[in-house]
Amino acid sequence: MSDSFVARQTANLQQLVRAGDIQNKPEQLRSREAQQLLTIQSSPCRCLRCGNLVYPIVALPGPFLCEECRDELRQRDHQDIPGCQWWGELLHAARSRNPEKTA
């Protein structure tokens, strides 16, 4: 884990503030990088924990966690409750027990 949760959250909030400042400029005065930042910041898929951009493989409605937050929370859960499984892991385990019922 390269950055702490607080550092990631702070960086994301700073990006949002910069994007807000850019949005107040007339469009013809914005640089290409500023336009790209605005486009990126307008993404609806953000980690609910730290604010990182999340790119889901399938566009499903619902809360998203970035990889770093998901890994941190999963590791914390496994430390607190050995043998703990998240929903996706439970589904995978159930499917592997009954391969004929996965169709």
Short mmCIF file of C-alpha atoms in Angstrom, two decimals, residues 2-74:
data_model
loop_
_atom_site.label_atom_id
_atom_site.label_comp_id
_atom_site.label_asym_id
_atom_site.label_seq_id
_atom_site.Cartn_x
_atom_site.Cartn_y
_atom_site.Cartn_z
CA SER A 2 1.81 3.02 -1.28
CA ASP A 3 -0.18 5.82 0.34
CA SER A 4 -2.11 6.08 3.53
CA PHE A 5 -5.86 6.56 3.51
CA VAL A 6 -5.52 10.16 4.72
CA ALA A 7 -2.97 11.01 2.01
CA ARG A 8 -5.21 9.55 -0.73
CA GLN A 9 -8.26 11.37 0.59
CA THR A 10 -6.37 14.68 0.85
CA ALA A 11 -5.03 14.37 -2.71
CA ASN A 12 -8.52 13.61 -4.05
CA LEU A 13 -10.04 16.57 -2.24
CA GLN A 14 -7.30 18.86 -3.61
CA GLN A 15 -8.08 17.63 -7.14
CA LEU A 16 -11.76 18.39 -6.62
CA VAL A 17 -10.93 21.92 -5.43
CA ARG A 18 -8.68 22.47 -8.48
CA ALA A 19 -11.45 21.20 -10.76
CA GLY A 20 -13.90 23.60 -9.11
CA ASP A 21 -11.51 26.50 -9.74
CA ILE A 22 -11.11 25.47 -13.38
CA GLN A 23 -14.86 25.22 -13.82
CA ASN A 24 -15.19 28.92 -12.95
CA LYS A 25 -12.86 29.91 -15.84
CA PRO A 26 -14.31 30.61 -19.27
CA GLU A 27 -13.99 27.55 -21.50
CA GLN A 28 -11.73 29.29 -24.05
CA LEU A 29 -9.17 30.06 -21.29
CA ARG A 30 -8.87 26.44 -20.13
CA SER A 31 -5.84 24.41 -21.12
CA ARG A 32 -6.08 20.87 -22.49
CA GLU A 33 -4.90 19.50 -19.13
CA ALA A 34 -7.56 21.52 -17.34
CA GLN A 35 -10.26 20.14 -19.65
CA GLN A 36 -9.03 16.60 -19.00
CA LEU A 37 -9.06 17.19 -15.24
CA LEU A 38 -12.65 18.42 -15.42
CA THR A 39 -13.68 15.38 -17.44
CA ILE A 40 -12.02 13.02 -14.99
CA GLN A 41 -13.48 14.76 -11.95
CA SER A 42 -16.99 14.55 -13.38
CA SER A 43 -16.91 10.74 -13.19
CA PRO A 44 -19.74 9.42 -11.04
CA CYS A 45 -17.74 6.39 -9.91
CA ARG A 46 -15.72 7.31 -6.85
CA CYS A 47 -14.59 5.27 -3.90
CA LEU A 48 -16.96 5.95 -1.03
CA ARG A 49 -14.11 5.71 1.45
CA CYS A 50 -11.31 7.87 0.04
CA GLY A 51 -12.69 9.47 -3.14
CA ASN A 52 -10.37 7.75 -5.62
CA LEU A 53 -11.75 7.24 -9.11
CA VAL A 54 -13.12 3.75 -9.61
CA TYR A 55 -13.60 2.17 -13.02
CA PRO A 56 -16.01 -0.74 -12.58
CA ILE A 57 -15.81 -3.47 -15.21
CA VAL A 58 -19.59 -3.72 -15.23
CA ALA A 59 -21.63 -0.56 -14.86
CA LEU A 60 -23.69 -1.56 -11.86
CA PRO A 61 -25.38 0.92 -9.58
CA GLY A 62 -24.17 0.92 -6.03
CA PRO A 63 -21.26 1.82 -3.82
CA PHE A 64 -17.73 1.27 -5.03
CA LEU A 65 -14.40 0.88 -3.28
CA CYS A 66 -11.05 1.46 -4.95
CA GLU A 67 -8.53 -1.38 -4.92
CA GLU A 68 -6.46 0.15 -2.12
CA CYS A 69 -9.44 0.66 0.21
CA ARG A 70 -10.87 -2.75 -0.62
CA ASP A 71 -7.52 -4.43 0.13
CA GLU A 72 -7.08 -2.47 3.37
CA LEU A 73 -10.58 -3.33 4.60
CA ARG A 74 -10.29 -6.98 3.55
#
